[in-house]
Amino acid sequence: MPQIARSPNHLYRKGSIYYFRHVIPQDIRDSLGRSEIRISLQTGYLDEADPKPEY
C-alpha cells in the first residue's frame, strides 16, 4: 500500500501553495504585536517546501 505524504506541523497548504507557520511564545507576543508568523514558501510541492537533508 503506498504511503500518503503528510506535511510537517510547521507547514500548511492554502490552495496550491505551502506556507510556513510558527506560533510566537506568549511572553513576547505583546512586543511583536502578533501571535504567529506565516510566510509563503511560493511552491506547491511538499519536497521543495520541506527538503530532506542529503547525507
N, CA, C, O and CB atoms as a CASP TS submission, in Angstrom:
PFRMAT TS
TARGET T0000
AUTHOR 0000-0000-0000
METHOD Language model
MODEL 1
PARENT N/A
ATOM      1  N   MET     1       0.845  -1.182   0.000  1.00  0.00           N
ATOM      2  CA  MET     1       0.000   0.000   0.000  1.00  0.00           C
ATOM      3  C   MET     1       0.891   1.247   0.000  1.00  0.00           C
ATOM      4  O   MET     1       1.757   1.372   0.866  1.00  0.00           O
ATOM      5  CB  MET     1      -0.961  -0.003   1.227  1.00  0.00           C
ATOM      6  N   PRO     2       0.700   2.175  -0.952  1.00  0.00           N
ATOM      7  CA  PRO     2       1.525   3.388  -0.994  1.00  0.00           C
ATOM      8  C   PRO     2       1.231   4.297   0.190  1.00  0.00           C
ATOM      9  O   PRO     2       0.102   4.372   0.675  1.00  0.00           O
ATOM     10  CB  PRO     2       1.294   4.147  -2.302  1.00  0.00           C
ATOM     11  N   GLN     3       2.275   4.985   0.643  1.00  0.00           N
ATOM     12  CA  GLN     3       2.116   5.916   1.757  1.00  0.00           C
ATOM     13  C   GLN     3       1.687   7.273   1.234  1.00  0.00           C
ATOM     14  O   GLN     3       2.106   7.701   0.158  1.00  0.00           O
ATOM     15  CB  GLN     3       3.422   6.038   2.565  1.00  0.00           C
ATOM     16  N   ILE     4       0.855   7.939   2.000  1.00  0.00           N
ATOM     17  CA  ILE     4       0.390   9.284   1.661  1.00  0.00           C
ATOM     18  C   ILE     4       1.338  10.285   2.305  1.00  0.00           C
ATOM     19  O   ILE     4       1.632  10.185   3.497  1.00  0.00           O
ATOM     20  CB  ILE     4      -1.090   9.521   2.134  1.00  0.00           C
ATOM     21  N   ALA     5       1.820  11.250   1.525  1.00  0.00           N
ATOM     22  CA  ALA     5       2.725  12.262   2.054  1.00  0.00           C
ATOM     23  C   ALA     5       1.984  13.162   3.032  1.00  0.00           C
ATOM     24  O   ALA     5       0.893  13.650   2.739  1.00  0.00           O
ATOM     25  CB  ALA     5       3.340  13.095   0.913  1.00  0.00           C
ATOM     26  N   ARG     6       2.588  13.376   4.195  1.00  0.00           N
ATOM     27  CA  ARG     6       1.997  14.262   5.195  1.00  0.00           C
ATOM     28  C   ARG     6       2.904  15.455   5.405  1.00  0.00           C
ATOM     29  O   ARG     6       4.128  15.328   5.370  1.00  0.00           O
ATOM     30  CB  ARG     6       1.759  13.518   6.529  1.00  0.00           C
ATOM     31  N   SER     7       2.311  16.604   5.620  1.00  0.00           N
ATOM     32  CA  SER     7       3.077  17.810   5.869  1.00  0.00           C
ATOM     33  C   SER     7       3.505  17.865   7.326  1.00  0.00           C
ATOM     34  O   SER     7       2.753  17.441   8.203  1.00  0.00           O
ATOM     35  CB  SER     7       2.265  19.053   5.498  1.00  0.00           C
ATOM     36  N   PRO     8       4.697  18.378   7.601  1.00  0.00           N
ATOM     37  CA  PRO     8       5.103  18.601   8.986  1.00  0.00           C
ATOM     38  C   PRO     8       4.192  19.649   9.629  1.00  0.00           C
ATOM     39  O   PRO     8       3.507  20.394   8.928  1.00  0.00           O
ATOM     40  CB  PRO     8       6.589  19.049   9.060  1.00  0.00           C
ATOM     41  N   ASN     9       4.186  19.702  10.958  1.00  0.00           N
ATOM     42  CA  ASN     9       3.307  20.620  11.686  1.00  0.00           C
ATOM     43  C   ASN     9       3.563  22.090  11.363  1.00  0.00           C
ATOM     44  O   ASN     9       2.644  22.903  11.461  1.00  0.00           O
ATOM     45  CB  ASN     9       3.465  20.404  13.164  1.00  0.00           C
ATOM     46  N   HIS    10       4.773  22.447  10.984  1.00  0.00           N
ATOM     47  CA  HIS    10       5.088  23.850  10.714  1.00  0.00           C
ATOM     48  C   HIS    10       4.711  24.285   9.294  1.00  0.00           C
ATOM     49  O   HIS    10       4.891  25.450   8.941  1.00  0.00           O
ATOM     50  CB  HIS    10       6.564  24.092  10.941  1.00  0.00           C
ATOM     51  N   LEU    11       4.196  23.370   8.482  1.00  0.00           N
ATOM     52  CA  LEU    11       3.775  23.701   7.126  1.00  0.00           C
ATOM     53  C   LEU    11       2.280  23.483   6.972  1.00  0.00           C
ATOM     54  O   LEU    11       1.710  22.567   7.564  1.00  0.00           O
ATOM     55  CB  LEU    11       4.545  22.864   6.098  1.00  0.00           C
ATOM     56  N   TYR    12       1.658  24.327   6.179  1.00  0.00           N
ATOM     57  CA  TYR    12       0.265  24.082   5.813  1.00  0.00           C
ATOM     58  C   TYR    12       0.060  24.539   4.379  1.00  0.00           C
ATOM     59  O   TYR    12       0.814  25.355   3.848  1.00  0.00           O
ATOM     60  CB  TYR    12      -0.718  24.816   6.781  1.00  0.00           C
ATOM     61  N   ARG    13      -0.959  24.003   3.782  1.00  0.00           N
ATOM     62  CA  ARG    13      -1.237  24.313   2.384  1.00  0.00           C
ATOM     63  C   ARG    13      -2.512  25.123   2.286  1.00  0.00           C
ATOM     64  O   ARG    13      -3.532  24.772   2.879  1.00  0.00           O
ATOM     65  CB  ARG    13      -1.348  23.028   1.544  1.00  0.00           C
ATOM     66  N   LYS    14      -2.448  26.206   1.534  1.00  0.00           N
ATOM     67  CA  LYS    14      -3.601  27.065   1.294  1.00  0.00           C
ATOM     68  C   LYS    14      -3.741  27.167  -0.216  1.00  0.00           C
ATOM     69  O   LYS    14      -2.910  27.776  -0.891  1.00  0.00           O
ATOM     70  CB  LYS    14      -3.439  28.494   1.973  1.00  0.00           C
ATOM     71  N   GLY    15      -4.805  26.559  -0.740  1.00  0.00           N
ATOM     72  CA  GLY    15      -4.923  26.461  -2.191  1.00  0.00           C
ATOM     73  C   GLY    15      -3.861  25.512  -2.689  1.00  0.00           C
ATOM     74  O   GLY    15      -3.823  24.350  -2.283  1.00  0.00           O
ATOM     75  N   SER    16      -3.008  25.986  -3.552  1.00  0.00           N
ATOM     76  CA  SER    16      -1.947  25.130  -4.078  1.00  0.00           C
ATOM     77  C   SER    16      -0.560  25.526  -3.579  1.00  0.00           C
ATOM     78  O   SER    16       0.443  25.019  -4.081  1.00  0.00           O
ATOM     79  CB  SER    16      -1.967  25.163  -5.584  1.00  0.00           C
ATOM     80  N   ILE    17      -0.490  26.421  -2.602  1.00  0.00           N
ATOM     81  CA  ILE    17       0.783  26.937  -2.109  1.00  0.00           C
ATOM     82  C   ILE    17       1.014  26.517  -0.654  1.00  0.00           C
ATOM     83  O   ILE    17       0.094  26.552   0.163  1.00  0.00           O
ATOM     84  CB  ILE    17       0.824  28.471  -2.235  1.00  0.00           C
ATOM     85  N   TYR    18       2.251  26.119  -0.341  1.00  0.00           N
ATOM     86  CA  TYR    18       2.625  25.795   1.034  1.00  0.00           C
ATOM     87  C   TYR    18       3.092  27.043   1.765  1.00  0.00           C
ATOM     88  O   TYR    18       3.714  27.930   1.180  1.00  0.00           O
ATOM     89  CB  TYR    18       3.723  24.721   1.060  1.00  0.00           C
ATOM     90  N   TYR    19       2.778  27.094   3.059  1.00  0.00           N
ATOM     91  CA  TYR    19       3.162  28.191   3.928  1.00  0.00           C
ATOM     92  C   TYR    19       3.869  27.641   5.156  1.00  0.00           C
ATOM     93  O   TYR    19       3.556  26.550   5.632  1.00  0.00           O
ATOM     94  CB  TYR    19       1.935  29.030   4.332  1.00  0.00           C
ATOM     95  N   PHE    20       4.830  28.411   5.666  1.00  0.00           N
ATOM     96  CA  PHE    20       5.482  28.116   6.933  1.00  0.00           C
ATOM     97  C   PHE    20       4.694  28.828   8.022  1.00  0.00           C
ATOM     98  O   PHE    20       4.306  29.983   7.846  1.00  0.00           O
ATOM     99  CB  PHE    20       6.991  28.558   6.930  1.00  0.00           C
ATOM    100  N   ARG    21       4.452  28.161   9.138  1.00  0.00           N
ATOM    101  CA  ARG    21       3.712  28.761  10.251  1.00  0.00           C
ATOM    102  C   ARG    21       4.437  28.451  11.546  1.00  0.00           C
ATOM    103  O   ARG    21       4.808  27.304  11.795  1.00  0.00           O
ATOM    104  CB  ARG    21       2.245  28.241  10.303  1.00  0.00           C
ATOM    105  N   HIS    22       4.643  29.476  12.378  1.00  0.00           N
ATOM    106  CA  HIS    22       5.272  29.298  13.682  1.00  0.00           C
ATOM    107  C   HIS    22       4.535  30.153  14.706  1.00  0.00           C
ATOM    108  O   HIS    22       4.317  31.345  14.490  1.00  0.00           O
ATOM    109  CB  HIS    22       6.783  29.669  13.632  1.00  0.00           C
ATOM    110  N   VAL    23       4.158  29.544  15.810  1.00  0.00           N
ATOM    111  CA  VAL    23       3.469  30.256  16.883  1.00  0.00           C
ATOM    112  C   VAL    23       4.507  30.981  17.735  1.00  0.00           C
ATOM    113  O   VAL    23       5.511  30.393  18.139  1.00  0.00           O
ATOM    114  CB  VAL    23       2.615  29.278  17.753  1.00  0.00           C
ATOM    115  N   ILE    24       4.257  32.259  18.005  1.00  0.00           N
ATOM    116  CA  ILE    24       5.156  33.076  18.820  1.00  0.00           C
ATOM    117  C   ILE    24       4.866  32.803  20.294  1.00  0.00           C
ATOM    118  O   ILE    24       3.704  32.755  20.696  1.00  0.00           O
ATOM    119  CB  ILE    24       4.991  34.599  18.491  1.00  0.00           C
ATOM    120  N   PRO    25       5.911  32.624  21.104  1.00  0.00           N
ATOM    121  CA  PRO    25       5.695  32.386  22.530  1.00  0.00           C
ATOM    122  C   PRO    25       4.885  33.510  23.184  1.00  0.00           C
ATOM    123  O   PRO    25       5.018  34.681  22.829  1.00  0.00           O
ATOM    124  CB  PRO    25       7.035  32.234  23.240  1.00  0.00           C
ATOM    125  N   GLN    26       4.059  33.130  24.130  1.00  0.00           N
ATOM    126  CA  GLN    26       3.138  34.060  24.793  1.00  0.00           C
ATOM    127  C   GLN    26       3.843  35.285  25.379  1.00  0.00           C
ATOM    128  O   GLN    26       3.319  36.396  25.297  1.00  0.00           O
ATOM    129  CB  GLN    26       2.389  33.340  25.893  1.00  0.00           C
ATOM    130  N   ASP    27       5.017  35.094  25.963  1.00  0.00           N
ATOM    131  CA  ASP    27       5.697  36.197  26.658  1.00  0.00           C
ATOM    132  C   ASP    27       6.228  37.290  25.724  1.00  0.00           C
ATOM    133  O   ASP    27       6.537  38.383  26.200  1.00  0.00           O
ATOM    134  CB  ASP    27       6.841  35.647  27.466  1.00  0.00           C
ATOM    135  N   ILE    28       6.344  37.044  24.424  1.00  0.00           N
ATOM    136  CA  ILE    28       6.816  38.099  23.520  1.00  0.00           C
ATOM    137  C   ILE    28       5.769  38.524  22.489  1.00  0.00           C
ATOM    138  O   ILE    28       6.061  39.336  21.611  1.00  0.00           O
ATOM    139  CB  ILE    28       8.061  37.632  22.803  1.00  0.00           C
ATOM    140  N   ARG    29       4.565  37.990  22.587  1.00  0.00           N
ATOM    141  CA  ARG    29       3.506  38.358  21.636  1.00  0.00           C
ATOM    142  C   ARG    29       3.158  39.837  21.689  1.00  0.00           C
ATOM    143  O   ARG    29       2.962  40.459  20.644  1.00  0.00           O
ATOM    144  CB  ARG    29       2.263  37.543  21.906  1.00  0.00           C
ATOM    145  N   ASP    30       3.077  40.410  22.878  1.00  0.00           N
ATOM    146  CA  ASP    30       2.709  41.823  23.003  1.00  0.00           C
ATOM    147  C   ASP    30       3.740  42.730  22.343  1.00  0.00           C
ATOM    148  O   ASP    30       3.372  43.708  21.692  1.00  0.00           O
ATOM    149  CB  ASP    30       2.553  42.202  24.475  1.00  0.00           C
ATOM    150  N   SER    31       5.022  42.422  22.500  1.00  0.00           N
ATOM    151  CA  SER    31       6.049  43.282  21.915  1.00  0.00           C
ATOM    152  C   SER    31       6.096  43.160  20.390  1.00  0.00           C
ATOM    153  O   SER    31       6.470  44.113  19.706  1.00  0.00           O
ATOM    154  CB  SER    31       7.411  42.940  22.502  1.00  0.00           C
ATOM    155  N   LEU    32       5.719  41.996  19.855  1.00  0.00           N
ATOM    156  CA  LEU    32       5.705  41.826  18.398  1.00  0.00           C
ATOM    157  C   LEU    32       4.371  42.196  17.776  1.00  0.00           C
ATOM    158  O   LEU    32       4.295  42.491  16.583  1.00  0.00           O
ATOM    159  CB  LEU    32       6.041  40.402  18.042  1.00  0.00           C
ATOM    160  N   GLY    33       3.316  42.180  18.589  1.00  0.00           N
ATOM    161  CA  GLY    33       2.004  42.557  18.092  1.00  0.00           C
ATOM    162  C   GLY    33       1.326  41.490  17.241  1.00  0.00           C
ATOM    163  O   GLY    33       0.418  41.796  16.469  1.00  0.00           O
ATOM    164  N   ARG    34       1.755  40.258  17.376  1.00  0.00           N
ATOM    165  CA  ARG    34       1.126  39.170  16.637  1.00  0.00           C
ATOM    166  C   ARG    34       1.320  37.851  17.377  1.00  0.00           C
ATOM    167  O   ARG    34       2.200  37.725  18.228  1.00  0.00           O
ATOM    168  CB  ARG    34       1.702  39.078  15.211  1.00  0.00           C
ATOM    169  N   SER    35       0.489  36.879  17.043  1.00  0.00           N
ATOM    170  CA  SER    35       0.541  35.606  17.749  1.00  0.00           C
ATOM    171  C   SER    35       1.227  34.506  16.941  1.00  0.00           C
ATOM    172  O   SER    35       1.559  33.451  17.483  1.00  0.00           O
ATOM    173  CB  SER    35      -0.853  35.171  18.110  1.00  0.00           C
ATOM    174  N   GLU    36       1.440  34.750  15.643  1.00  0.00           N
ATOM    175  CA  GLU    36       2.134  33.756  14.828  1.00  0.00           C
ATOM    176  C   GLU    36       2.788  34.411  13.624  1.00  0.00           C
ATOM    177  O   GLU    36       2.450  35.531  13.240  1.00  0.00           O
ATOM    178  CB  GLU    36       1.166  32.661  14.372  1.00  0.00           C
ATOM    179  N   ILE    37       3.731  33.685  13.038  1.00  0.00           N
ATOM    180  CA  ILE    37       4.420  34.113  11.827  1.00  0.00           C
ATOM    181  C   ILE    37       3.984  33.177  10.711  1.00  0.00           C
ATOM    182  O   ILE    37       4.014  31.957  10.870  1.00  0.00           O
ATOM    183  CB  ILE    37       5.987  34.106  12.010  1.00  0.00           C
ATOM    184  N   ARG    38       3.580  33.746   9.589  1.00  0.00           N
ATOM    185  CA  ARG    38       3.205  32.956   8.411  1.00  0.00           C
ATOM    186  C   ARG    38       3.960  33.515   7.210  1.00  0.00           C
ATOM    187  O   ARG    38       3.946  34.720   6.960  1.00  0.00           O
ATOM    188  CB  ARG    38       1.647  32.985   8.167  1.00  0.00           C
ATOM    189  N   ILE    39       4.619  32.623   6.470  1.00  0.00           N
ATOM    190  CA  ILE    39       5.404  33.038   5.313  1.00  0.00           C
ATOM    191  C   ILE    39       5.102  32.092   4.153  1.00  0.00           C
ATOM    192  O   ILE    39       5.141  30.872   4.315  1.00  0.00           O
ATOM    193  CB  ILE    39       6.931  33.050   5.643  1.00  0.00           C
ATOM    194  N   SER    40       4.804  32.653   2.993  1.00  0.00           N
ATOM    195  CA  SER    40       4.580  31.841   1.800  1.00  0.00           C
ATOM    196  C   SER    40       5.896  31.237   1.343  1.00  0.00           C
ATOM    197  O   SER    40       6.904  31.939   1.260  1.00  0.00           O
ATOM    198  CB  SER    40       3.944  32.680   0.668  1.00  0.00           C
ATOM    199  N   LEU    41       5.897  29.951   1.048  1.00  0.00           N
ATOM    200  CA  LEU    41       7.085  29.290   0.520  1.00  0.00           C
ATOM    201  C   LEU    41       7.087  29.278  -1.004  1.00  0.00           C
ATOM    202  O   LEU    41       8.027  28.775  -1.619  1.00  0.00           O
ATOM    203  CB  LEU    41       7.176  27.865   1.051  1.00  0.00           C
ATOM    204  N   GLN    42       6.056  29.822  -1.607  1.00  0.00           N
ATOM    205  CA  GLN    42       5.935  30.008  -3.046  1.00  0.00           C
ATOM    206  C   GLN    42       6.190  28.726  -3.841  1.00  0.00           C
ATOM    207  O   GLN    42       6.825  28.742  -4.895  1.00  0.00           O
ATOM    208  CB  GLN    42       6.888  31.076  -3.497  1.00  0.00           C
ATOM    209  N   THR    43       5.674  27.612  -3.301  1.00  0.00           N
ATOM    210  CA  THR    43       5.746  26.342  -4.004  1.00  0.00           C
ATOM    211  C   THR    43       4.532  25.496  -3.663  1.00  0.00           C
ATOM    212  O   THR    43       3.975  25.607  -2.571  1.00  0.00           O
ATOM    213  CB  THR    43       7.042  25.595  -3.654  1.00  0.00           C
ATOM    214  N   GLY    44       4.138  24.680  -4.569  1.00  0.00           N
ATOM    215  CA  GLY    44       3.043  23.755  -4.342  1.00  0.00           C
ATOM    216  C   GLY    44       3.536  22.332  -4.129  1.00  0.00           C
ATOM    217  O   GLY    44       2.737  21.400  -4.036  1.00  0.00           O
ATOM    218  N   TYR    45       4.856  22.164  -4.051  1.00  0.00           N
ATOM    219  CA  TYR    45       5.451  20.846  -3.905  1.00  0.00           C
ATOM    220  C   TYR    45       5.997  20.660  -2.495  1.00  0.00           C
ATOM    221  O   TYR    45       6.794  21.464  -2.011  1.00  0.00           O
ATOM    222  CB  TYR    45       6.560  20.640  -4.938  1.00  0.00           C
ATOM    223  N   LEU    46       5.554  19.587  -1.846  1.00  0.00           N
ATOM    224  CA  LEU    46       5.982  19.318  -0.478  1.00  0.00           C
ATOM    225  C   LEU    46       7.483  19.084  -0.396  1.00  0.00           C
ATOM    226  O   LEU    46       8.111  19.508   0.574  1.00  0.00           O
ATOM    227  CB  LEU    46       5.241  18.115   0.079  1.00  0.00           C
ATOM    228  N   ASP    47       8.074  18.426  -1.379  1.00  0.00           N
ATOM    229  CA  ASP    47       9.523  18.178  -1.366  1.00  0.00           C
ATOM    230  C   ASP    47      10.331  19.467  -1.416  1.00  0.00           C
ATOM    231  O   ASP    47      11.426  19.525  -0.856  1.00  0.00           O
ATOM    232  CB  ASP    47       9.912  17.290  -2.537  1.00  0.00           C
ATOM    233  N   GLU    48       9.827  20.485  -2.062  1.00  0.00           N
ATOM    234  CA  GLU    48      10.502  21.782  -2.086  1.00  0.00           C
ATOM    235  C   GLU    48      10.232  22.566  -0.806  1.00  0.00           C
ATOM    236  O   GLU    48      11.104  23.290  -0.327  1.00  0.00           O
ATOM    237  CB  GLU    48      10.053  22.594  -3.303  1.00  0.00           C
ATOM    238  N   ALA    49       9.052  22.429  -0.260  1.00  0.00           N
ATOM    239  CA  ALA    49       8.691  23.164   0.947  1.00  0.00           C
ATOM    240  C   ALA    49       9.420  22.620   2.168  1.00  0.00           C
ATOM    241  O   ALA    49       9.770  23.382   3.069  1.00  0.00           O
ATOM    242  CB  ALA    49       7.186  23.107   1.172  1.00  0.00           C
ATOM    243  N   ASP    50       9.654  21.305   2.206  1.00  0.00           N
ATOM    244  CA  ASP    50      10.309  20.669   3.348  1.00  0.00           C
ATOM    245  C   ASP    50      11.374  19.700   2.839  1.00  0.00           C
ATOM    246  O   ASP    50      11.184  18.485   2.893  1.00  0.00           O
ATOM    247  CB  ASP    50       9.272  19.929   4.248  1.00  0.00           C
ATOM    248  N   PRO    51      12.502  20.237   2.339  1.00  0.00           N
ATOM    249  CA  PRO    51      13.522  19.356   1.781  1.00  0.00           C
ATOM    250  C   PRO    51      14.168  18.483   2.865  1.00  0.00           C
ATOM    251  O   PRO    51      14.384  18.929   3.992  1.00  0.00           O
ATOM    252  CB  PRO    51      14.592  20.182   1.065  1.00  0.00           C
ATOM    253  N   LYS    52      14.461  17.265   2.510  1.00  0.00           N
ATOM    254  CA  LYS    52      15.126  16.335   3.426  1.00  0.00           C
ATOM    255  C   LYS    52      16.631  16.543   3.300  1.00  0.00           C
ATOM    256  O   LYS    52      17.137  16.801   2.207  1.00  0.00           O
ATOM    257  CB  LYS    52      14.733  14.841   3.117  1.00  0.00           C
ATOM    258  N   PRO    53      17.356  16.430   4.436  1.00  0.00           N
ATOM    259  CA  PRO    53      18.822  16.587   4.358  1.00  0.00           C
ATOM    260  C   PRO    53      19.448  15.467   3.528  1.00  0.00           C
ATOM    261  O   PRO    53      19.007  14.319   3.577  1.00  0.00           O
ATOM    262  CB  PRO    53      19.442  16.602   5.777  1.00  0.00           C
ATOM    263  N   GLU    54      20.462  15.814   2.782  1.00  0.00           N
ATOM    264  CA  GLU    54      21.179  14.826   1.979  1.00  0.00           C
ATOM    265  C   GLU    54      22.435  14.425   2.738  1.00  0.00           C
ATOM    266  O   GLU    54      23.283  15.266   3.037  1.00  0.00           O
ATOM    267  CB  GLU    54      21.532  15.387   0.558  1.00  0.00           C
ATOM    268  N   TYR    55      22.551  13.157   3.043  1.00  0.00           N
ATOM    269  CA  TYR    55      23.717  12.652   3.785  1.00  0.00           C
ATOM    270  C   TYR    55      24.651  11.921   2.878  1.00  0.00           C
ATOM    271  O   TYR    55      25.686  11.427   3.326  1.00  0.00           O
ATOM    272  CB  TYR    55      23.291  11.741   4.919  1.00  0.00           C
TER
END
